[in-house]
Short mmCIF file of C-alpha atoms in Angstrom, two decimals:
data_model
loop_
_atom_site.label_atom_id
_atom_site.label_comp_id
_atom_site.label_asym_id
_atom_site.label_seq_id
_atom_site.Cartn_x
_atom_site.Cartn_y
_atom_site.Cartn_z
CA UNK A 966 9.44 -3.80 -17.65
CA UNK A 967 9.09 -6.65 -15.00
CA UNK A 968 9.02 -5.63 -11.30
CA UNK A 969 11.85 -7.05 -9.28
CA UNK A 970 11.24 -9.36 -6.24
CA UNK A 971 13.98 -7.95 -4.32
CA UNK A 972 12.09 -6.08 -1.83
CA UNK A 973 9.80 -8.89 -1.05
CA UNK A 974 12.64 -11.38 -0.77
CA UNK A 975 14.46 -8.75 1.65
CA UNK A 976 11.43 -8.67 3.88
CA UNK A 977 11.57 -12.41 4.29
CA UNK A 978 15.37 -12.33 5.00
CA UNK A 979 15.27 -9.68 7.55
CA UNK A 980 13.73 -11.86 10.11
CA UNK A 981 16.40 -14.59 9.50
CA UNK A 982 19.47 -12.13 9.99
CA UNK A 983 18.44 -11.41 13.38
CA UNK A 984 17.47 -15.04 14.38
CA UNK A 985 21.00 -15.75 15.50
CA UNK A 986 21.15 -12.60 17.81
CA UNK A 987 20.67 -13.79 21.38
CA UNK A 988 18.35 -11.36 23.35
CA UNK A 989 19.91 -9.54 26.16
CA UNK A 990 19.20 -11.11 29.64
CA UNK A 991 16.16 -9.66 31.45
CA UNK A 992 14.82 -7.86 28.47
CA UNK A 993 11.15 -8.32 27.24
CA UNK A 994 12.33 -10.70 24.42
CA UNK A 995 14.09 -12.83 27.03
CA UNK A 996 11.23 -13.20 29.28
CA UNK A 997 9.22 -14.23 26.13
CA UNK A 998 6.68 -11.41 26.47
CA UNK A 999 7.73 -9.56 23.55
CA UNK A 1000 7.94 -5.82 23.36
CA UNK A 1001 5.85 -2.70 22.90
CA UNK A 1002 6.18 0.96 22.79
CA UNK A 1003 6.73 2.64 26.01
CA UNK A 1004 8.07 -0.37 27.68
CA UNK A 1005 11.65 1.49 28.48
CA UNK A 1006 13.73 -1.33 26.77
CA UNK A 1007 16.08 -0.48 23.96
CA UNK A 1008 15.66 -2.19 20.48
CA UNK A 1009 18.07 -2.54 17.48
CA UNK A 1010 17.69 -4.18 13.96
CA UNK A 1011 19.36 -4.07 10.57
CA UNK A 1012 17.42 -1.58 8.85
CA UNK A 1013 19.24 -2.04 5.42
CA UNK A 1014 18.39 -5.05 3.18
CA UNK A 1015 20.55 -8.11 4.05
CA UNK A 1016 22.94 -9.31 1.98
CA UNK A 1017 26.30 -8.27 0.68
CA UNK A 1018 26.65 -4.29 0.04
CA UNK A 1019 28.65 -1.43 0.43
CA UNK A 1020 27.14 0.10 3.66
CA UNK A 1021 24.61 -1.36 6.02
CA UNK A 1022 22.69 0.40 8.47
CA UNK A 1023 22.10 -0.94 12.05
CA UNK A 1024 19.62 1.05 13.90
CA UNK A 1025 18.74 1.12 17.85
CA UNK A 1026 16.07 3.07 19.49
CA UNK A 1027 15.55 3.65 23.45
CA UNK A 1028 16.84 4.96 26.59
CA UNK A 1029 20.06 2.61 26.30
CA UNK A 1030 21.29 4.11 23.00
CA UNK A 1031 23.91 6.31 24.62
CA UNK A 1032 25.35 3.37 26.69
CA UNK A 1033 25.23 1.12 23.48
CA UNK A 1034 27.15 3.95 21.62
CA UNK A 1035 29.69 4.17 24.43
CA UNK A 1036 30.28 0.12 24.62
CA UNK A 1037 30.78 -0.25 20.84
CA UNK A 1038 32.05 2.91 19.51
CA UNK A 1039 34.26 3.84 22.44
CA UNK A 1040 33.10 7.15 22.85
CA UNK A 1041 34.15 8.98 26.24
CA UNK A 1042 30.66 10.35 26.63
CA UNK A 1043 27.24 10.59 25.22
CA UNK A 1044 27.52 11.92 21.63
CA UNK A 1045 26.57 15.54 21.05
CA UNK A 1046 22.98 16.12 19.26
CA UNK A 1047 22.94 14.95 15.68
CA UNK A 1048 26.71 14.46 15.50
CA UNK A 1049 28.00 12.03 12.89
CA UNK A 1050 31.71 10.40 13.59
CA UNK A 1051 33.64 7.95 11.84
CA UNK A 1052 34.63 5.52 14.88
CA UNK A 1053 36.18 2.00 15.40
CA UNK A 1054 33.20 -0.29 16.15
CA UNK A 1055 34.43 -3.05 18.69
CA UNK A 1056 32.99 -5.93 20.52
CA UNK A 1057 32.64 -4.81 24.11
CA UNK A 1058 33.51 -8.18 25.78
CA UNK A 1059 36.73 -9.00 23.85
CA UNK A 1060 37.68 -5.61 22.60
CA UNK A 1061 38.37 -6.98 19.12
CA UNK A 1062 37.77 -4.50 16.18
CA UNK A 1063 34.58 -5.38 14.25
CA UNK A 1064 34.82 -2.62 11.71
CA UNK A 1065 35.07 1.04 11.14
CA UNK A 1066 32.11 2.98 10.53
CA UNK A 1067 29.98 5.94 10.91
CA UNK A 1068 27.97 6.37 14.10
CA UNK A 1069 24.80 8.80 14.06
CA UNK A 1070 23.14 10.19 16.88
CA UNK A 1071 19.45 11.18 16.97
CA UNK A 1072 18.64 12.60 20.43
CA UNK A 1073 14.77 12.29 21.30
CA UNK A 1074 12.39 13.59 20.97
CA UNK A 1075 13.66 14.84 17.76
CA UNK A 1076 14.04 11.38 16.18
CA UNK A 1077 11.86 9.17 13.90
CA UNK A 1078 10.57 7.38 16.97
CA UNK A 1079 10.72 10.38 19.31
CA UNK A 1080 13.08 8.37 21.56
CA UNK A 1081 16.90 8.58 21.81
CA UNK A 1082 18.04 6.82 18.57
CA UNK A 1083 21.44 5.68 16.93
CA UNK A 1084 22.62 4.49 13.76
CA UNK A 1085 25.67 2.49 12.75
CA UNK A 1086 26.76 2.65 9.21
CA UNK A 1087 29.27 -0.28 8.66
CA UNK A 1088 30.56 -2.17 5.64
CA UNK A 1089 27.81 -4.14 4.32
CA UNK A 1090 29.73 -7.78 4.51
CA UNK A 1091 27.59 -10.58 6.29
CA UNK A 1092 30.23 -11.18 8.79
CA UNK A 1093 30.69 -7.57 9.58
CA UNK A 1094 26.83 -7.19 9.97
CA UNK A 1095 26.33 -10.37 12.14
CA UNK A 1096 29.44 -9.41 14.46
CA UNK A 1097 27.78 -6.07 15.25
CA UNK A 1098 24.43 -7.40 15.68
CA UNK A 1099 25.84 -10.34 18.17
CA UNK A 1100 27.72 -7.48 20.10
CA UNK A 1101 24.59 -5.61 20.48
CA UNK A 1102 22.65 -8.35 21.53
CA UNK A 1103 25.00 -9.21 24.29
CA UNK A 1104 24.45 -5.73 25.83
CA UNK A 1105 22.06 -5.65 28.83
CA UNK A 1106 18.80 -4.13 28.24
CA UNK A 1107 19.15 -4.51 24.50
CA UNK A 1108 16.82 -6.83 22.52
CA UNK A 1109 16.28 -7.39 18.44
CA UNK A 1110 13.16 -5.24 17.16
CA UNK A 1111 10.17 -6.88 16.06
CA UNK A 1112 8.75 -6.28 12.67
CA UNK A 1113 7.55 -2.55 12.21
CA UNK A 1114 8.41 -1.97 16.06
CA UNK A 1115 10.45 1.36 15.00
CA UNK A 1116 7.40 2.71 13.30
CA UNK A 1117 4.93 1.64 15.95
CA UNK A 1118 7.21 3.47 18.35
CA UNK A 1119 6.95 6.43 16.37
CA UNK A 1120 3.36 6.47 16.46
CA UNK A 1121 3.06 5.63 20.10
CA UNK A 1122 5.01 8.98 20.44
CA UNK A 1123 2.99 11.04 18.05
CA UNK A 1124 5.61 11.30 15.17
CA UNK A 1125 3.06 10.03 12.99
CA UNK A 1126 -0.68 8.70 12.68
CA UNK A 1127 -1.77 5.25 11.27
CA UNK A 1128 -2.12 6.44 7.79
CA UNK A 1129 1.23 8.04 7.68
CA UNK A 1130 2.52 4.57 9.00
CA UNK A 1131 0.46 3.12 6.13
CA UNK A 1132 2.08 5.15 3.67
CA UNK A 1133 5.38 4.43 4.96
CA UNK A 1134 5.07 0.79 4.41
CA UNK A 1135 3.71 1.48 0.95
CA UNK A 1136 6.60 3.70 0.25
CA UNK A 1137 9.14 0.78 1.25
CA UNK A 1138 7.04 -1.53 -1.00
CA UNK A 1139 6.57 0.79 -4.09
CA UNK A 1140 7.75 -0.46 -7.32
CA UNK A 1141 6.43 2.12 -9.64
CA UNK A 1142 6.87 5.80 -10.02
CA UNK A 1143 3.00 6.30 -9.27
CA UNK A 1144 3.18 4.04 -6.30
CA UNK A 1145 6.03 6.17 -4.78
CA UNK A 1146 3.99 9.30 -5.34
CA UNK A 1147 0.95 8.07 -3.70
CA UNK A 1148 2.69 6.37 -0.87
CA UNK A 1149 4.86 9.43 -0.09
CA UNK A 1150 1.85 11.83 -0.39
CA UNK A 1151 0.12 9.69 2.28
CA UNK A 1152 3.33 9.46 4.53
CA UNK A 1153 3.52 13.37 4.53
CA UNK A 1154 -0.03 13.43 5.83
CA UNK A 1155 -2.37 14.37 3.30
CA UNK A 1156 -4.73 11.69 4.00
CA UNK A 1157 -4.32 12.04 7.71
CA UNK A 1158 -5.11 15.81 7.43
CA UNK A 1159 -8.14 15.16 5.50
CA UNK A 1160 -9.65 12.58 8.13
CA UNK A 1161 -8.75 15.17 10.90
CA UNK A 1162 -10.56 18.05 9.45
CA UNK A 1163 -13.65 15.76 9.12
CA UNK A 1164 -13.06 14.58 12.65
CA UNK A 1165 -12.84 18.11 13.98
CA UNK A 1166 -16.09 19.27 12.03
CA UNK A 1167 -17.80 16.32 13.97
CA UNK A 1168 -16.23 17.19 16.97
CA UNK A 1169 -17.69 20.52 16.91
CA UNK A 1170 -21.13 19.41 15.66
CA UNK A 1171 -21.25 17.05 18.51
CA UNK A 1172 -20.20 19.75 20.99
CA UNK A 1173 -23.00 22.30 19.78
CA UNK A 1174 -25.52 19.31 19.92
CA UNK A 1175 -24.99 18.35 23.42
CA UNK A 1176 -24.61 22.08 24.38
CA UNK A 1177 -28.49 22.52 22.63
CA UNK A 1178 -29.33 19.20 24.85
CA UNK A 1179 -27.75 20.70 28.09
CA UNK A 1180 -28.59 24.18 27.85
CA UNK A 1181 -31.57 24.79 25.50
CA UNK A 1182 -34.27 24.97 28.46
CA UNK A 1183 -32.09 27.93 29.98
CA UNK A 1184 -32.45 30.08 26.89
CA UNK A 1185 -28.55 30.14 26.69
CA UNK A 1186 -28.41 28.25 23.31
CA UNK A 1187 -30.22 29.33 20.21
CA UNK A 1188 -32.40 26.68 18.21
CA UNK A 1189 -30.45 27.88 14.95
CA UNK A 1190 -27.59 25.61 16.54
CA UNK A 1191 -29.71 22.68 15.50
CA UNK A 1192 -30.16 23.78 11.95
CA UNK A 1193 -26.35 24.73 11.70
CA UNK A 1194 -25.28 21.27 13.03
CA UNK A 1195 -27.69 19.36 10.25
CA UNK A 1196 -25.99 21.43 7.60
CA UNK A 1197 -22.60 20.68 8.87
CA UNK A 1198 -23.30 17.06 8.89
CA UNK A 1199 -24.95 16.86 5.45
CA UNK A 1200 -21.98 18.65 3.83
CA UNK A 1201 -19.65 16.00 5.57
CA UNK A 1202 -21.68 13.15 4.22
CA UNK A 1203 -21.41 14.48 0.82
CA UNK A 1204 -18.02 14.70 1.00
CA UNK A 1205 -17.38 11.55 2.54
CA UNK A 1206 -19.50 9.95 0.09
CA UNK A 1207 -17.60 11.39 -2.75
CA UNK A 1208 -14.34 10.21 -1.24
CA UNK A 1209 -15.66 6.69 -1.11
CA UNK A 1210 -16.96 6.71 -4.94
CA UNK A 1211 -13.41 7.03 -6.29
CA UNK A 1212 -13.48 4.11 -8.50
CA UNK A 1213 -10.81 2.40 -6.13
CA UNK A 1214 -8.28 4.41 -7.69
CA UNK A 1215 -5.86 4.28 -4.36
CA UNK A 1216 -6.34 0.76 -3.93
CA UNK A 1217 -5.73 -0.15 -7.64
CA UNK A 1218 -2.47 2.08 -7.85
CA UNK A 1219 -1.29 0.23 -4.39
CA UNK A 1220 -1.97 -3.24 -5.25
CA UNK A 1221 -1.77 -3.02 -8.93
CA UNK A 1222 -4.46 -3.13 -11.65
CA UNK A 1223 -5.45 -6.59 -12.67
CA UNK A 1224 -5.29 -7.25 -16.22
CA UNK A 1225 -6.37 -10.28 -17.97
CA UNK A 1226 -5.54 -11.34 -21.56
CA UNK A 1227 -8.29 -13.22 -22.99
CA UNK A 1228 -9.29 -14.52 -26.33
CA UNK A 1229 -9.92 -17.51 -28.65
CA UNK A 1230 -7.25 -20.31 -28.34
CA UNK A 1231 -3.91 -19.73 -30.59
CA UNK A 1232 -4.26 -15.96 -31.29
CA UNK A 1233 -0.92 -15.26 -29.44
CA UNK A 1234 -2.10 -14.67 -25.94
CA UNK A 1235 1.18 -16.35 -24.49
CA UNK A 1236 3.25 -14.48 -27.06
CA UNK A 1237 1.47 -11.08 -25.71
CA UNK A 1238 2.66 -12.10 -22.29
CA UNK A 1239 6.21 -12.83 -23.19
CA UNK A 1240 6.48 -9.83 -25.30
CA UNK A 1241 5.26 -7.42 -22.53
CA UNK A 1242 7.41 -8.81 -19.94
CA UNK A 1243 10.35 -9.26 -22.44
CA UNK A 1244 11.00 -12.94 -21.63
CA UNK A 1245 9.65 -16.32 -22.16
CA UNK A 1246 7.49 -16.30 -19.30
CA UNK A 1247 4.68 -18.58 -21.06
CA UNK A 1248 5.17 -21.75 -23.23
CA UNK A 1249 4.20 -20.75 -26.84
CA UNK A 1250 3.08 -23.49 -29.10
CA UNK A 1251 1.24 -23.65 -32.52
CA UNK A 1252 -0.91 -26.19 -31.08
CA UNK A 1253 -4.08 -24.75 -29.65
CA UNK A 1254 -5.08 -24.99 -26.14
CA UNK A 1255 -1.56 -25.14 -24.92
CA UNK A 1256 -2.19 -22.90 -21.89
CA UNK A 1257 -4.16 -24.45 -19.28
CA UNK A 1258 -3.69 -22.63 -15.99
CA UNK A 1259 -3.43 -18.79 -15.30
CA UNK A 1260 0.11 -17.38 -15.50
CA UNK A 1261 0.50 -13.95 -13.69
CA UNK A 1262 3.43 -11.38 -14.21
CA UNK A 1263 3.99 -8.04 -12.61
CA UNK A 1264 4.84 -4.98 -14.88
CA UNK A 1265 5.48 -1.39 -14.71
CA UNK A 1266 3.63 0.37 -17.44
CA UNK A 1267 4.21 4.04 -17.74
CA UNK A 1268 4.88 4.25 -13.83
CA UNK A 1269 1.74 2.44 -12.93
CA UNK A 1270 1.72 -1.17 -11.83
CA UNK A 1271 0.06 -3.87 -13.88
CA UNK A 1272 -0.55 -7.32 -12.94
CA UNK A 1273 -1.00 -9.21 -16.10
CA UNK A 1274 -2.64 -12.54 -16.23
CA UNK A 1275 -2.42 -15.11 -19.40
CA UNK A 1276 -5.28 -17.47 -19.63
CA UNK A 1277 -6.49 -20.39 -21.39
CA UNK A 1278 -8.22 -19.83 -24.85
CA UNK A 1279 -11.93 -19.44 -24.61
CA UNK A 1280 -14.01 -22.21 -26.31
CA UNK A 1281 -16.08 -25.13 -25.84
CA UNK A 1282 -13.31 -27.71 -24.60
CA UNK A 1283 -13.74 -31.47 -24.59
CA UNK A 1284 -10.63 -32.02 -22.63
CA UNK A 1285 -11.35 -32.52 -19.17
CA UNK A 1286 -8.04 -30.46 -18.38
CA UNK A 1287 -8.75 -27.72 -20.95
CA UNK A 1288 -12.09 -27.50 -19.59
CA UNK A 1289 -10.79 -26.79 -16.18
CA UNK A 1290 -8.23 -24.17 -17.69
CA UNK A 1291 -11.30 -22.50 -19.29
CA UNK A 1292 -13.16 -22.34 -16.27
CA UNK A 1293 -10.19 -20.52 -14.50
CA UNK A 1294 -10.00 -18.26 -17.43
CA UNK A 1295 -13.68 -17.21 -16.87
CA UNK A 1296 -13.35 -16.79 -13.21
CA UNK A 1297 -10.19 -14.72 -13.68
CA UNK A 1298 -11.94 -12.71 -16.07
CA UNK A 1299 -14.74 -11.67 -13.96
CA UNK A 1300 -12.34 -10.11 -11.46
CA UNK A 1301 -10.52 -8.13 -14.02
CA UNK A 1302 -10.24 -4.66 -13.59
CA UNK A 1303 -8.88 -4.27 -17.45
CA UNK A 1304 -9.23 -6.86 -20.02
CA UNK A 1305 -6.83 -7.22 -23.39
CA UNK A 1306 -8.86 -9.06 -25.78
CA UNK A 1307 -6.63 -10.59 -28.30
CA UNK A 1308 -8.07 -11.53 -31.77
CA UNK A 1309 -6.56 -12.53 -34.99
CA UNK A 1310 -6.21 -9.96 -37.24
CA UNK A 1311 -6.60 -12.40 -40.26
CA UNK A 1312 -9.59 -13.53 -39.16
CA UNK A 1313 -11.69 -10.58 -38.24
CA UNK A 1314 -12.48 -7.45 -40.12
CA UNK A 1315 -11.46 -4.24 -38.54
CA UNK A 1316 -14.76 -2.58 -38.68
CA UNK A 1317 -16.80 -1.72 -35.54
CA UNK A 1318 -19.47 -4.09 -36.00
CA UNK A 1319 -17.18 -6.88 -36.54
CA UNK A 1320 -15.00 -6.09 -33.76
CA UNK A 1321 -17.83 -5.53 -31.44
CA UNK A 1322 -19.44 -8.85 -32.27
CA UNK A 1323 -15.80 -10.51 -31.58
CA UNK A 1324 -15.57 -8.79 -28.20
CA UNK A 1325 -19.06 -9.82 -27.27
CA UNK A 1326 -18.17 -13.46 -28.00
CA UNK A 1327 -15.55 -13.51 -25.34
CA UNK A 1328 -18.26 -12.19 -22.61
CA UNK A 1329 -16.15 -9.67 -20.83
CA UNK A 1330 -17.46 -8.59 -17.56
CA UNK A 1331 -19.78 -5.28 -18.15
CA UNK A 1332 -18.36 -2.34 -17.63
CA UNK A 1333 -14.84 -3.25 -17.28
CA UNK A 1334 -12.46 -1.41 -19.48
CA UNK A 1335 -10.98 -3.43 -22.63
CA UNK A 1336 -8.38 -2.93 -24.83
CA UNK A 1337 -8.66 -4.63 -28.60
CA UNK A 1338 -5.28 -6.55 -29.51
CA UNK A 1339 -5.53 -7.55 -33.26
CA UNK A 1340 -2.57 -9.79 -33.36
CA UNK A 1341 -0.58 -11.15 -36.27
CA UNK A 1342 -0.65 -8.16 -38.18
CA UNK A 1343 2.58 -9.34 -39.95
CA UNK A 1344 0.47 -11.99 -42.02
CA UNK A 1345 -1.84 -8.82 -43.29
CA UNK A 1346 0.89 -7.96 -45.77
CA UNK A 1347 0.01 -4.38 -45.31
CA UNK A 1348 -3.39 -4.69 -46.44
CA UNK A 1349 -5.36 -5.35 -43.53
CA UNK A 1350 -6.38 -1.51 -42.76
CA UNK A 1351 -6.67 0.01 -39.34
CA UNK A 1352 -8.84 -1.06 -36.68
CA UNK A 1353 -11.40 0.98 -35.37
CA UNK A 1354 -13.14 1.36 -32.24
CA UNK A 1355 -16.19 -0.55 -31.58
CA UNK A 1356 -18.53 2.62 -31.73
CA UNK A 1357 -18.83 5.70 -30.27
CA UNK A 1358 -18.51 4.21 -26.72
CA UNK A 1359 -16.68 0.98 -27.80
CA UNK A 1360 -13.08 0.11 -26.48
CA UNK A 1361 -9.87 1.33 -28.38
CA UNK A 1362 -7.98 -1.28 -30.62
CA UNK A 1363 -4.79 -1.66 -32.24
CA UNK A 1364 -2.58 -3.60 -34.36
CA UNK A 1365 0.24 -5.74 -33.18
CA UNK A 1366 2.76 -8.21 -34.24
CA UNK A 1367 3.91 -10.36 -31.50
CA UNK A 1368 6.36 -12.00 -33.82
CA UNK A 1369 8.14 -8.74 -35.07
CA UNK A 1370 7.17 -6.31 -32.40
CA UNK A 1371 5.48 -3.86 -34.68
CA UNK A 1372 2.66 -2.12 -32.93
CA UNK A 1373 4.09 -2.64 -29.52
CA UNK A 1374 4.67 1.07 -28.77
CA UNK A 1375 1.03 1.97 -29.59
CA UNK A 1376 -0.29 -0.99 -27.31
CA UNK A 1377 1.86 0.25 -24.60
CA UNK A 1378 0.76 3.75 -25.00
CA UNK A 1379 -2.94 2.54 -25.04
CA UNK A 1380 -2.31 0.38 -21.75
CA UNK A 1381 -0.54 3.51 -20.11
CA UNK A 1382 -3.80 5.81 -21.08
CA UNK A 1383 -6.14 3.09 -19.38
CA UNK A 1384 -4.11 2.67 -16.23
CA UNK A 1385 -3.98 6.29 -15.99
CA UNK A 1386 -7.63 6.55 -16.26
CA UNK A 1387 -8.26 3.87 -13.75
CA UNK A 1388 -5.69 4.93 -11.00
CA UNK A 1389 -5.57 8.89 -11.67
CA UNK A 1390 -2.83 10.95 -10.92
CA UNK A 1391 -1.73 10.43 -7.24
CA UNK A 1392 -0.43 14.08 -7.08
CA UNK A 1393 -3.59 15.67 -8.27
CA UNK A 1394 -6.94 16.21 -6.45
CA UNK A 1395 -7.97 14.96 -2.96
CA UNK A 1396 -6.17 12.08 -1.51
CA UNK A 1397 -7.35 8.63 -2.61
CA UNK A 1398 -8.39 5.60 -0.62
CA UNK A 1399 -5.55 3.34 -0.29
CA UNK A 1400 -6.65 0.55 2.31
CA UNK A 1401 -9.88 -1.66 2.67
CA UNK A 1402 -9.69 -0.94 6.24
CA UNK A 1403 -10.18 2.78 5.41
CA UNK A 1404 -13.36 1.94 3.31
CA UNK A 1405 -14.69 -0.09 6.03
CA UNK A 1406 -14.61 2.60 8.71
CA UNK A 1407 -15.46 5.47 6.32
CA UNK A 1408 -18.56 3.23 5.40
CA UNK A 1409 -19.45 2.97 9.05
CA UNK A 1410 -18.97 6.58 9.30
CA UNK A 1411 -21.27 7.21 6.67
CA UNK A 1412 -23.91 5.00 7.88
CA UNK A 1413 -23.99 6.70 11.19
CA UNK A 1414 -24.49 10.03 9.77
CA UNK A 1415 -27.35 8.89 7.57
CA UNK A 1416 -28.92 7.68 10.47
CA UNK A 1417 -28.50 11.13 12.03
CA UNK A 1418 -30.30 12.66 9.12
CA UNK A 1419 -33.09 10.05 8.91
CA UNK A 1420 -33.93 11.39 12.74
CA UNK A 1421 -35.02 14.44 11.30
CA UNK A 1422 -36.21 17.53 13.39
CA UNK A 1423 -38.64 15.57 15.62
CA UNK A 1424 -35.78 12.90 16.46
CA UNK A 1425 -34.44 12.08 19.68
CA UNK A 1426 -31.60 14.33 20.21
CA UNK A 1427 -29.89 11.98 22.64
CA UNK A 1428 -29.81 9.39 20.02
CA UNK A 1429 -28.75 12.00 17.31
CA UNK A 1430 -25.81 12.69 19.32
CA UNK A 1431 -24.89 9.07 19.66
CA UNK A 1432 -24.66 8.70 15.94
CA UNK A 1433 -22.30 11.63 15.95
CA UNK A 1434 -20.32 9.85 18.46
CA UNK A 1435 -20.17 6.57 16.50
CA UNK A 1436 -19.20 8.53 13.14
CA UNK A 1437 -16.24 10.30 14.93
CA UNK A 1438 -15.29 7.13 16.50
CA UNK A 1439 -14.98 5.36 13.13
CA UNK A 1440 -12.82 8.21 11.78
CA UNK A 1441 -10.46 7.95 14.64
CA UNK A 1442 -10.08 4.11 14.12
CA UNK A 1443 -8.52 5.18 10.70
CA UNK A 1444 -6.09 7.50 12.12
CA UNK A 1445 -5.28 5.57 15.33
CA UNK A 1446 -6.68 8.26 17.87
CA UNK A 1447 -9.34 5.59 18.75
CA UNK A 1448 -8.10 1.91 18.30
CA UNK A 1449 -7.63 -1.32 19.80
CA UNK A 1450 -4.46 -3.39 20.03
CA UNK A 1451 -5.40 -5.94 17.47
CA UNK A 1452 -5.87 -3.29 14.92
CA UNK A 1453 -2.19 -1.84 15.43
CA UNK A 1454 -1.15 -5.52 15.46
CA UNK A 1455 -2.27 -5.95 11.97
CA UNK A 1456 -0.93 -2.79 10.62
CA UNK A 1457 2.74 -2.73 12.00
CA UNK A 1458 3.07 -6.78 11.47
CA UNK A 1459 3.42 -6.42 7.75
CA UNK A 1460 6.52 -3.97 8.26
CA UNK A 1461 10.30 -5.43 7.52
CA UNK A 1462 12.16 -5.85 10.67
CA UNK A 1463 14.40 -2.62 11.38
CA UNK A 1464 11.48 -0.54 10.31
#
């Protein structure tokens, strides 16, 4: 089925909901300097999706949470730890009732951010939400949160590392079951623990090497220490290289497998797109060459994300516009993770030789998985035979009628199998790479370890120690134990306001 864009739309609306809330006088936002974890101010935001709903959640974090609750909910004193109570929510300036809602108190450090936190669960009408946000904005010391600021404060207080924060962001954006599983596994720390284990091994190796450099002349450190360090580094390098050679499974699952529908003109490529997304997304015409541009839709196939592109028919075009469409189709085909090669079942023999020749004519990228779809099976009259694979190592093929829908289930099963092979099971084995940022730092870490190995027994030990420091620093940048502000800004700016 087609993926909903509600999550993406909600992220855009989150910022607009708070745009009318005035920052409290004297806060960082009022001064125009923004806020950051540890500044001592208290932030608040709508944490549920804006719009009309049954319950809206407004969250606050910081030292002023207790005072804010006393002002809005009329509690006589600080709420007891982890209390939930139904209270009258009022405007502290006018004492006007805004709503009757649930007040939830999370004392620090046992909260998501590590600070005192509070949540107001109010009715989700836009007027109620706007009234409560305006009332919070008028309280001294409170200001609207910036995108991702709650999670950034959780990171600053050691509640989670950067890989877990990225897992949380992916969990919020997950639209398929496999994406949810992968994101939850990363949020729960599997990837972070793997990198921490590697960092610990590097730290031990570096400590032993530096001990040898400092004390070997005093005969306090045996020479076997160097051999053990070399063994540790080699084992770590092999494990790290295997982690990098995962076929981009985690990245494909996170961003969606890019599949391209390719084939000659008028074989039913646009009809196939409409059949898979169950709506008339593409214009269908008996005139060859109707599709000129690339049309893209996001689908959920067997719990895996698929980004499907319909392209122009591949032929030697004379019309300038169609020629541009064919060029775009070829360019998109080169970027594909999976190819759905559509052929006319009435014009190709269902034999390995014939299917292989027809597929080769489309010039799919070498090594890219393909699924052969023989469309217009309804015109065969039951005498077309079953398609065969294009050889022992050839791609699978299936008959389909986009007109009647016959063969759709078999095609969906083939697609699910291909997606499972490309993305893997997110719950099995070692956690997968999910971010290009991780790949970049791991590549730099591996390069430093390789330079360490190239030094050999006769190398400069001080230079070897520096390579281990570089490798350890690159690992630390992934989890956030070593990092710069610009890296943190890039990660947390993609979060929704309220998270």
